[in-house]
Amino acid sequence: MSDALDASPYDALLLLSFGGPEGPDDVVPFLENVTRGRGIPKERLKEVGQHYFLFGGVSPINDQNRALLDALRKDFAEHGLDLPVYWGNRNWAPYLTDTLREMTADGHRRILVLATSAYASYSGCRQYRENLADSLAALEAEGLEPPKIDKLRHYFNHEGFVDPMTDGVLQALADLPEDVRAGAHIAFSTHSIPTASADTSGPVEAHGEGGAYVEQHLEVAQLIAGAVRERTGADHPWQLVYQSRSGAPHIPWLEPDICDHLEERHAAGVPAVVIAPIGFVSDHMEVLYDLDTEARAKAEELGLPMRRSATVGDDPRFAAAVRDLVLERASVERGEEVTPCALGALGASHNLCPAGCCPARAPRAAAAGADSPYA
């Protein structure tokens, strides 16, 4: 790539994430932010918050974002990429609007956004774009000139995202007792979403059963399973499964649930299971509770040996992937020819979300897309 360390026209990178409580007193206010507009009573939020209270009311996601922030800054500095990195959250401090206000005050006019979600979906992409539009509107209402914002493409099939997860699966397999290792089943896990949302994920041409959301996860699972086969000689059976369902019982969500899957695999006679949380960038609460707590308890109840592989987190290869994505997008903006890094058959995702991509139930303005009011 020519001008390999030239990020122009961009002058800053924003790490955009979900946020999480950092103490018991934060839990209910945090959940109120997450569920705002849904009319959920505070008592119900206290019940939902029990997952957080089990861990002292602290979600690990903020510390993990701090670690990723440090990894990105270190990688950029070591490779001579002069691009400041900021951090803002959807639902907890540091809030997105506050961070964008700070970036604007610091003089940044062309901002790239890295969302901590690798796949196409409403909640993993468009909702972040809606949050960006809301924050830009807030700055405009304060009399500030909002910066121009672009979002990095989905990175689910970038080698810097896939390779660390492959190593995690290999380590989890190696940690199993030798007598059950060869026959171990791999359960590739991601967040369940309503089937209606999955079916309309990605660009319009990708809509259909499961949409881009399921297709992209299956691609990653196949890439990892293939790499494990090449490196071990063992062809482990695998399946894409889901976790963390939170919707009303009458609304169809993606299945099978991870705990149901463990029961089914145990009944089928598999000797062991590795759970690989490919849908998550880091070990946040839904990994710690739904996998390390609930799924582990289910496996122990069944007497089924189980290991959970690591997420990408602040792996240096992921930080290097982000640098690559920044330079790739900058080159595209400068009109240069680029060969993007993308493993597998799906190829590199779009740089600009097209109209109709991952639509909301009710139309809302969304930044960093073809339909953005902030072009």
Short mmCIF file of C-alpha atoms in Angstrom, two decimals:
data_model
loop_
_atom_site.label_atom_id
_atom_site.label_comp_id
_atom_site.label_asym_id
_atom_site.label_seq_id
_atom_site.Cartn_x
_atom_site.Cartn_y
_atom_site.Cartn_z
CA MET A 1 0.00 0.00 0.00
CA SER A 2 1.52 3.32 -1.05
CA ASP A 3 1.92 6.05 1.58
CA ALA A 4 1.47 3.27 4.12
CA LEU A 5 1.46 5.57 7.13
CA ASP A 6 -0.62 8.34 5.63
CA ALA A 7 -4.04 8.56 7.32
CA SER A 8 -5.10 11.71 5.46
CA PRO A 9 -7.74 13.00 5.05
CA TYR A 10 -8.50 11.64 8.53
CA ASP A 11 -7.13 13.38 11.59
CA ALA A 12 -8.45 11.18 14.45
CA LEU A 13 -9.85 7.73 15.26
CA LEU A 14 -12.81 7.20 17.61
CA LEU A 15 -13.20 3.88 19.44
CA LEU A 16 -16.96 3.54 19.81
CA SER A 17 -18.36 0.95 22.20
CA PHE A 18 -21.37 -0.06 24.29
CA GLY A 19 -20.18 0.96 27.76
CA GLY A 20 -20.90 -0.67 31.10
CA PRO A 21 -21.30 0.04 34.82
CA GLU A 22 -18.21 0.43 36.97
CA GLY A 23 -19.80 -0.09 40.40
CA PRO A 24 -23.06 -1.26 42.04
CA ASP A 25 -24.58 2.24 42.04
CA ASP A 26 -24.07 2.45 38.27
CA VAL A 27 -26.00 -0.70 37.34
CA VAL A 28 -29.59 0.57 37.27
CA PRO A 29 -28.73 3.97 35.71
CA PHE A 30 -26.72 2.12 33.06
CA LEU A 31 -29.64 -0.22 32.31
CA GLU A 32 -31.96 2.80 32.16
CA ASN A 33 -29.70 4.20 29.43
CA VAL A 34 -29.71 0.90 27.56
CA THR A 35 -33.52 0.51 27.70
CA ARG A 36 -34.51 4.18 27.42
CA GLY A 37 -37.89 4.63 25.74
CA ARG A 38 -39.08 1.07 26.39
CA GLY A 39 -40.96 1.82 29.62
CA ILE A 40 -39.27 -0.90 31.68
CA PRO A 41 -39.89 -0.41 35.46
CA LYS A 42 -36.91 0.18 37.74
CA GLU A 43 -37.71 -2.98 39.75
CA ARG A 44 -37.42 -5.05 36.59
CA LEU A 45 -34.09 -3.39 35.81
CA LYS A 46 -32.84 -4.39 39.27
CA GLU A 47 -33.72 -7.99 38.44
CA VAL A 48 -31.90 -7.79 35.12
CA GLY A 49 -28.95 -6.20 36.88
CA GLN A 50 -28.31 -9.30 38.98
CA HIS A 51 -25.84 -10.46 36.34
CA TYR A 52 -23.77 -7.36 37.06
CA PHE A 53 -24.20 -7.56 40.82
CA LEU A 54 -22.67 -11.06 40.73
CA PHE A 55 -19.47 -9.34 39.56
CA GLY A 56 -19.58 -6.47 42.04
CA GLY A 57 -21.66 -4.29 39.74
CA VAL A 58 -18.71 -3.91 37.38
CA SER A 59 -18.76 -4.77 33.71
CA PRO A 60 -15.31 -5.65 32.35
CA ILE A 61 -16.01 -3.91 29.05
CA ASN A 62 -14.69 -0.48 30.06
CA ASP A 63 -11.34 -1.85 31.27
CA GLN A 64 -11.10 -3.92 28.12
CA ASN A 65 -11.70 -0.83 26.01
CA ARG A 66 -9.00 1.00 27.96
CA ALA A 67 -6.64 -1.88 27.17
CA LEU A 68 -7.60 -1.78 23.48
CA LEU A 69 -7.15 1.99 23.45
CA ASP A 70 -3.63 1.55 24.85
CA ALA A 71 -2.89 -1.20 22.31
CA LEU A 72 -4.01 0.99 19.40
CA ARG A 73 -1.99 3.98 20.58
CA LYS A 74 1.07 1.78 21.08
CA ASP A 75 0.76 0.18 17.66
CA PHE A 76 0.23 3.51 15.90
CA ALA A 77 3.21 5.07 17.67
CA GLU A 78 5.52 2.13 16.95
CA HIS A 79 4.65 2.23 13.25
CA GLY A 80 4.81 5.99 12.85
CA LEU A 81 1.12 6.54 12.30
CA ASP A 82 0.33 9.99 13.65
CA LEU A 83 -3.36 9.60 14.45
CA PRO A 84 -4.81 10.39 17.89
CA VAL A 85 -7.26 7.84 19.29
CA TYR A 86 -10.28 8.78 21.41
CA TRP A 87 -12.94 6.65 23.12
CA GLY A 88 -16.69 7.15 23.52
CA ASN A 89 -19.59 4.90 24.60
CA ARG A 90 -23.23 4.52 23.72
CA ASN A 91 -24.54 3.90 27.25
CA TRP A 92 -21.96 4.97 29.85
CA ALA A 93 -19.08 7.33 30.45
CA PRO A 94 -17.16 8.41 28.51
CA TYR A 95 -20.33 9.24 26.57
CA LEU A 96 -20.16 9.55 22.80
CA THR A 97 -21.45 13.14 22.64
CA ASP A 98 -18.91 14.29 25.24
CA THR A 99 -16.08 12.64 23.33
CA LEU A 100 -17.15 14.13 20.00
CA ARG A 101 -17.39 17.54 21.67
CA GLU A 102 -13.83 17.08 22.96
CA MET A 103 -12.60 15.99 19.53
CA THR A 104 -14.25 18.99 17.91
CA ALA A 105 -12.70 21.33 20.48
CA ASP A 106 -9.32 19.72 19.70
CA GLY A 107 -9.77 20.74 16.07
CA HIS A 108 -10.53 17.37 14.47
CA ARG A 109 -12.63 17.64 11.31
CA ARG A 110 -12.37 14.18 9.64
CA ILE A 111 -12.93 11.33 12.05
CA LEU A 112 -12.84 7.58 11.49
CA VAL A 113 -14.89 5.36 13.80
CA LEU A 114 -14.01 1.85 14.98
CA ALA A 115 -17.07 0.16 16.50
CA THR A 116 -16.50 -2.79 18.82
CA SER A 117 -18.76 -4.95 16.68
CA ALA A 118 -17.33 -6.88 13.74
CA TYR A 119 -20.56 -7.91 11.98
CA ALA A 120 -23.52 -6.41 10.16
CA SER A 121 -26.74 -5.98 12.18
CA TYR A 122 -28.98 -3.21 13.41
CA SER A 123 -27.60 -3.28 16.97
CA GLY A 124 -24.02 -3.88 15.83
CA CYS A 125 -23.86 -1.22 13.12
CA ARG A 126 -26.82 0.98 12.27
CA GLN A 127 -27.68 1.74 15.90
CA TYR A 128 -24.15 3.04 16.40
CA ARG A 129 -24.63 5.14 13.28
CA GLU A 130 -27.87 6.50 14.76
CA ASN A 131 -26.01 7.33 17.97
CA LEU A 132 -23.42 9.20 15.92
CA ALA A 133 -26.16 11.19 14.17
CA ASP A 134 -27.77 12.04 17.52
CA SER A 135 -24.44 13.26 18.89
CA LEU A 136 -23.67 15.34 15.80
CA ALA A 137 -27.13 16.91 16.05
CA ALA A 138 -26.43 17.73 19.70
CA LEU A 139 -23.18 19.47 18.78
CA GLU A 140 -24.96 21.38 16.03
CA ALA A 141 -27.62 22.50 18.54
CA GLU A 142 -24.80 23.85 20.72
CA GLY A 143 -23.60 25.99 17.84
CA LEU A 144 -20.63 23.78 16.95
CA GLU A 145 -19.78 22.71 13.42
CA PRO A 146 -20.00 18.92 13.47
CA PRO A 147 -17.02 17.01 12.07
CA LYS A 148 -17.34 14.66 9.09
CA ILE A 149 -17.44 11.06 10.28
CA ASP A 150 -16.82 7.77 8.48
CA LYS A 151 -17.04 4.28 9.98
CA LEU A 152 -14.49 1.55 9.33
CA ARG A 153 -15.89 -1.43 7.44
CA HIS A 154 -16.91 -4.68 9.12
CA TYR A 155 -13.76 -6.56 10.00
CA PHE A 156 -15.13 -10.04 10.77
CA ASN A 157 -12.96 -11.67 8.09
CA HIS A 158 -9.77 -9.65 8.56
CA GLU A 159 -6.85 -11.90 9.48
CA GLY A 160 -6.07 -9.76 12.52
CA PHE A 161 -9.49 -10.65 13.90
CA VAL A 162 -9.66 -14.30 12.79
CA ASP A 163 -6.10 -15.41 13.64
CA PRO A 164 -6.21 -14.59 17.37
CA MET A 165 -9.52 -16.44 17.68
CA THR A 166 -8.05 -19.44 15.87
CA ASP A 167 -5.19 -19.51 18.36
CA GLY A 168 -7.73 -19.29 21.17
CA VAL A 169 -9.60 -22.34 19.90
CA LEU A 170 -6.35 -24.28 19.53
CA GLN A 171 -5.38 -23.39 23.10
CA ALA A 172 -8.81 -24.42 24.41
CA LEU A 173 -8.56 -27.76 22.59
CA ALA A 174 -5.08 -28.34 23.97
CA ASP A 175 -6.40 -27.67 27.47
CA LEU A 176 -8.96 -30.49 27.21
CA PRO A 177 -8.08 -33.94 28.59
CA GLU A 178 -6.21 -35.87 25.92
CA ASP A 179 -8.72 -38.72 25.85
CA VAL A 180 -11.59 -36.41 24.73
CA ARG A 181 -9.64 -33.85 22.69
CA ALA A 182 -9.79 -35.46 19.23
CA GLY A 183 -13.59 -35.82 19.32
CA ALA A 184 -14.31 -32.40 20.77
CA HIS A 185 -17.14 -30.40 19.22
CA ILE A 186 -16.70 -26.65 18.62
CA ALA A 187 -19.67 -24.38 19.40
CA PHE A 188 -19.10 -21.01 17.73
CA SER A 189 -21.20 -18.60 19.77
CA THR A 190 -22.57 -15.14 19.08
CA HIS A 191 -25.31 -12.84 20.35
CA SER A 192 -28.81 -13.96 19.42
CA ILE A 193 -30.95 -11.30 17.74
CA PRO A 194 -34.57 -11.36 16.52
CA THR A 195 -34.84 -13.38 13.32
CA ALA A 196 -36.55 -10.40 11.66
CA SER A 197 -33.48 -8.28 12.45
CA ALA A 198 -31.11 -10.98 11.21
CA ASP A 199 -33.07 -11.41 7.97
CA THR A 200 -32.66 -7.71 7.11
CA SER A 201 -29.02 -7.39 8.19
CA GLY A 202 -26.48 -6.11 5.70
CA PRO A 203 -27.21 -4.49 2.32
CA VAL A 204 -30.59 -5.13 0.71
CA GLU A 205 -29.15 -7.73 -1.66
CA ALA A 206 -27.99 -9.77 1.38
CA HIS A 207 -31.44 -9.81 2.99
CA GLY A 208 -33.08 -13.19 3.37
CA GLU A 209 -33.00 -16.00 5.92
CA GLY A 210 -30.36 -14.95 8.46
CA GLY A 211 -29.15 -12.10 6.26
CA ALA A 212 -25.55 -10.94 6.38
CA TYR A 213 -25.41 -11.46 10.15
CA VAL A 214 -25.64 -15.25 9.97
CA GLU A 215 -23.67 -15.47 6.71
CA GLN A 216 -20.73 -13.53 8.15
CA HIS A 217 -20.62 -15.60 11.35
CA LEU A 218 -20.73 -18.83 9.37
CA GLU A 219 -17.83 -17.54 7.28
CA VAL A 220 -15.73 -16.89 10.39
CA ALA A 221 -16.63 -20.28 11.88
CA GLN A 222 -15.60 -22.02 8.66
CA LEU A 223 -12.32 -20.08 8.53
CA ILE A 224 -11.42 -21.02 12.10
CA ALA A 225 -12.50 -24.65 11.76
CA GLY A 226 -10.45 -24.94 8.56
CA ALA A 227 -7.38 -23.41 10.18
CA VAL A 228 -7.71 -25.75 13.18
CA ARG A 229 -7.93 -28.73 10.81
CA GLU A 230 -4.82 -27.60 8.93
CA ARG A 231 -2.81 -27.12 12.13
CA THR A 232 -3.91 -30.20 14.07
CA GLY A 233 -4.98 -32.71 11.45
CA ALA A 234 -8.25 -33.19 13.36
CA ASP A 235 -11.56 -32.39 11.69
CA HIS A 236 -13.68 -31.17 14.61
CA PRO A 237 -17.45 -31.00 14.09
CA TRP A 238 -18.87 -27.54 14.73
CA GLN A 239 -22.04 -25.47 14.80
CA LEU A 240 -22.99 -21.79 15.05
CA VAL A 241 -24.99 -21.22 18.25
CA TYR A 242 -26.45 -18.23 20.05
CA GLN A 243 -26.55 -16.70 23.51
CA SER A 244 -27.79 -13.71 25.49
CA ARG A 245 -31.38 -13.65 24.23
CA SER A 246 -33.27 -10.81 25.92
CA GLY A 247 -36.52 -10.42 23.99
CA ALA A 248 -40.14 -11.30 24.66
CA PRO A 249 -40.83 -15.06 24.43
CA HIS A 250 -43.32 -14.70 21.55
CA ILE A 251 -40.78 -13.01 19.26
CA PRO A 252 -38.60 -15.47 17.29
CA TRP A 253 -34.86 -15.10 17.92
CA LEU A 254 -31.93 -16.94 16.39
CA GLU A 255 -31.39 -20.43 17.80
CA PRO A 256 -30.10 -22.82 19.12
CA ASP A 257 -29.30 -21.36 22.51
CA ILE A 258 -25.88 -22.40 23.80
CA CYS A 259 -27.22 -24.25 26.86
CA ASP A 260 -29.79 -26.14 24.77
CA HIS A 261 -27.00 -26.97 22.34
CA LEU A 262 -24.83 -28.39 25.12
CA GLU A 263 -27.68 -30.67 26.19
CA GLU A 264 -28.25 -31.81 22.61
CA ARG A 265 -24.55 -32.47 21.96
CA HIS A 266 -24.22 -34.37 25.24
CA ALA A 267 -27.23 -36.52 24.32
CA ALA A 268 -25.60 -37.19 20.94
CA GLY A 269 -22.52 -38.53 22.71
CA VAL A 270 -19.87 -35.89 22.01
CA PRO A 271 -17.03 -36.29 24.51
CA ALA A 272 -16.20 -32.58 24.99
CA VAL A 273 -17.05 -29.08 23.76
CA VAL A 274 -15.04 -25.93 23.07
CA ILE A 275 -17.14 -22.76 23.11
CA ALA A 276 -15.67 -20.09 20.84
CA PRO A 277 -17.31 -16.63 21.31
CA ILE A 278 -16.63 -15.38 17.79
CA GLY A 279 -19.37 -12.74 17.98
CA PHE A 280 -17.58 -10.67 20.62
CA VAL A 281 -14.47 -8.52 20.49
CA SER A 282 -13.71 -8.88 24.21
CA ASP A 283 -14.66 -10.84 27.34
CA HIS A 284 -17.42 -8.50 28.48
CA MET A 285 -20.38 -9.34 30.71
CA GLU A 286 -22.29 -11.48 28.23
CA VAL A 287 -19.23 -13.69 27.83
CA LEU A 288 -18.51 -13.85 31.56
CA TYR A 289 -22.11 -14.57 32.56
CA ASP A 290 -23.73 -16.41 29.66
CA LEU A 291 -20.71 -18.57 28.86
CA ASP A 292 -18.35 -18.67 31.85
CA THR A 293 -21.22 -18.87 34.36
CA GLU A 294 -24.43 -20.28 32.83
CA ALA A 295 -22.98 -22.46 30.06
CA ARG A 296 -20.20 -23.72 32.31
CA ALA A 297 -22.75 -24.67 34.98
CA LYS A 298 -24.78 -26.54 32.35
CA ALA A 299 -21.70 -28.43 31.13
CA GLU A 300 -20.79 -29.37 34.70
CA GLU A 301 -24.36 -30.54 35.33
CA LEU A 302 -24.09 -32.76 32.25
CA GLY A 303 -20.61 -33.99 33.11
CA LEU A 304 -19.44 -32.64 29.74
CA PRO A 305 -15.83 -31.41 29.59
CA MET A 306 -15.95 -27.82 28.32
CA ARG A 307 -13.41 -25.12 27.59
CA ARG A 308 -14.06 -21.56 26.45
CA SER A 309 -11.65 -19.97 23.98
CA ALA A 310 -10.41 -16.40 24.25
CA THR A 311 -11.81 -13.38 22.46
CA VAL A 312 -9.56 -11.02 20.51
CA GLY A 313 -9.41 -8.26 23.14
CA ASP A 314 -6.26 -6.17 22.89
CA ASP A 315 -4.25 -8.73 20.94
CA PRO A 316 -1.48 -6.88 19.04
CA ARG A 317 -2.65 -8.52 15.80
CA PHE A 318 -6.04 -6.90 16.21
CA ALA A 319 -4.45 -3.51 16.86
CA ALA A 320 -2.40 -4.03 13.68
CA ALA A 321 -5.62 -4.92 11.83
CA VAL A 322 -7.19 -1.64 12.91
CA ARG A 323 -4.13 0.21 11.62
CA ASP A 324 -4.49 -1.64 8.32
CA LEU A 325 -8.20 -0.75 8.11
CA VAL A 326 -7.44 2.91 8.81
CA LEU A 327 -4.80 3.07 6.09
CA GLU A 328 -7.05 1.17 3.67
CA ARG A 329 -9.96 3.56 4.18
CA ALA A 330 -7.70 6.61 3.96
CA SER A 331 -6.33 5.37 0.63
CA VAL A 332 -9.86 4.84 -0.67
CA GLU A 333 -10.80 8.39 0.34
CA ARG A 334 -7.76 9.69 -1.54
CA GLY A 335 -8.89 7.83 -4.66
CA GLU A 336 -6.05 5.29 -4.62
CA GLU A 337 -6.27 1.63 -5.62
CA VAL A 338 -6.46 -0.68 -2.60
CA THR A 339 -6.40 -4.44 -2.12
CA PRO A 340 -8.25 -4.96 1.17
CA CYS A 341 -7.39 -7.79 3.53
CA ALA A 342 -10.31 -10.23 3.69
CA LEU A 343 -10.12 -13.97 4.27
CA GLY A 344 -12.65 -16.43 2.91
CA ALA A 345 -15.22 -16.19 0.14
CA LEU A 346 -17.27 -13.15 1.12
CA GLY A 347 -14.61 -10.56 0.42
CA ALA A 348 -14.22 -7.17 2.07
CA SER A 349 -17.36 -5.51 3.39
CA HIS A 350 -18.62 -2.18 2.05
CA ASN A 351 -16.95 1.03 3.19
CA LEU A 352 -20.17 3.04 3.11
CA CYS A 353 -23.38 1.51 4.46
CA PRO A 354 -25.93 1.72 1.65
CA ALA A 355 -29.53 2.82 2.05
CA GLY A 356 -31.67 -0.03 3.39
CA CYS A 357 -28.74 -1.64 5.20
CA CYS A 358 -29.75 -3.11 8.62
CA PRO A 359 -32.94 -0.99 8.78
CA ALA A 360 -34.49 0.21 12.02
CA ARG A 361 -38.11 -0.56 12.92
CA ALA A 362 -38.81 3.19 12.94
CA PRO A 363 -36.83 5.44 10.58
CA ARG A 364 -34.10 7.46 12.31
CA ALA A 365 -31.22 9.52 11.00
CA ALA A 366 -27.92 7.63 10.86
CA ALA A 367 -24.48 9.10 10.21
CA ALA A 368 -21.59 7.53 8.25
CA GLY A 369 -23.74 5.95 5.54
CA ALA A 370 -25.18 6.68 2.11
CA ASP A 371 -28.31 8.03 3.77
CA SER A 372 -26.46 10.24 6.28
CA PRO A 373 -27.71 13.81 6.78
CA TYR A 374 -24.09 14.69 7.64
CA ALA A 375 -22.39 14.03 4.30
#
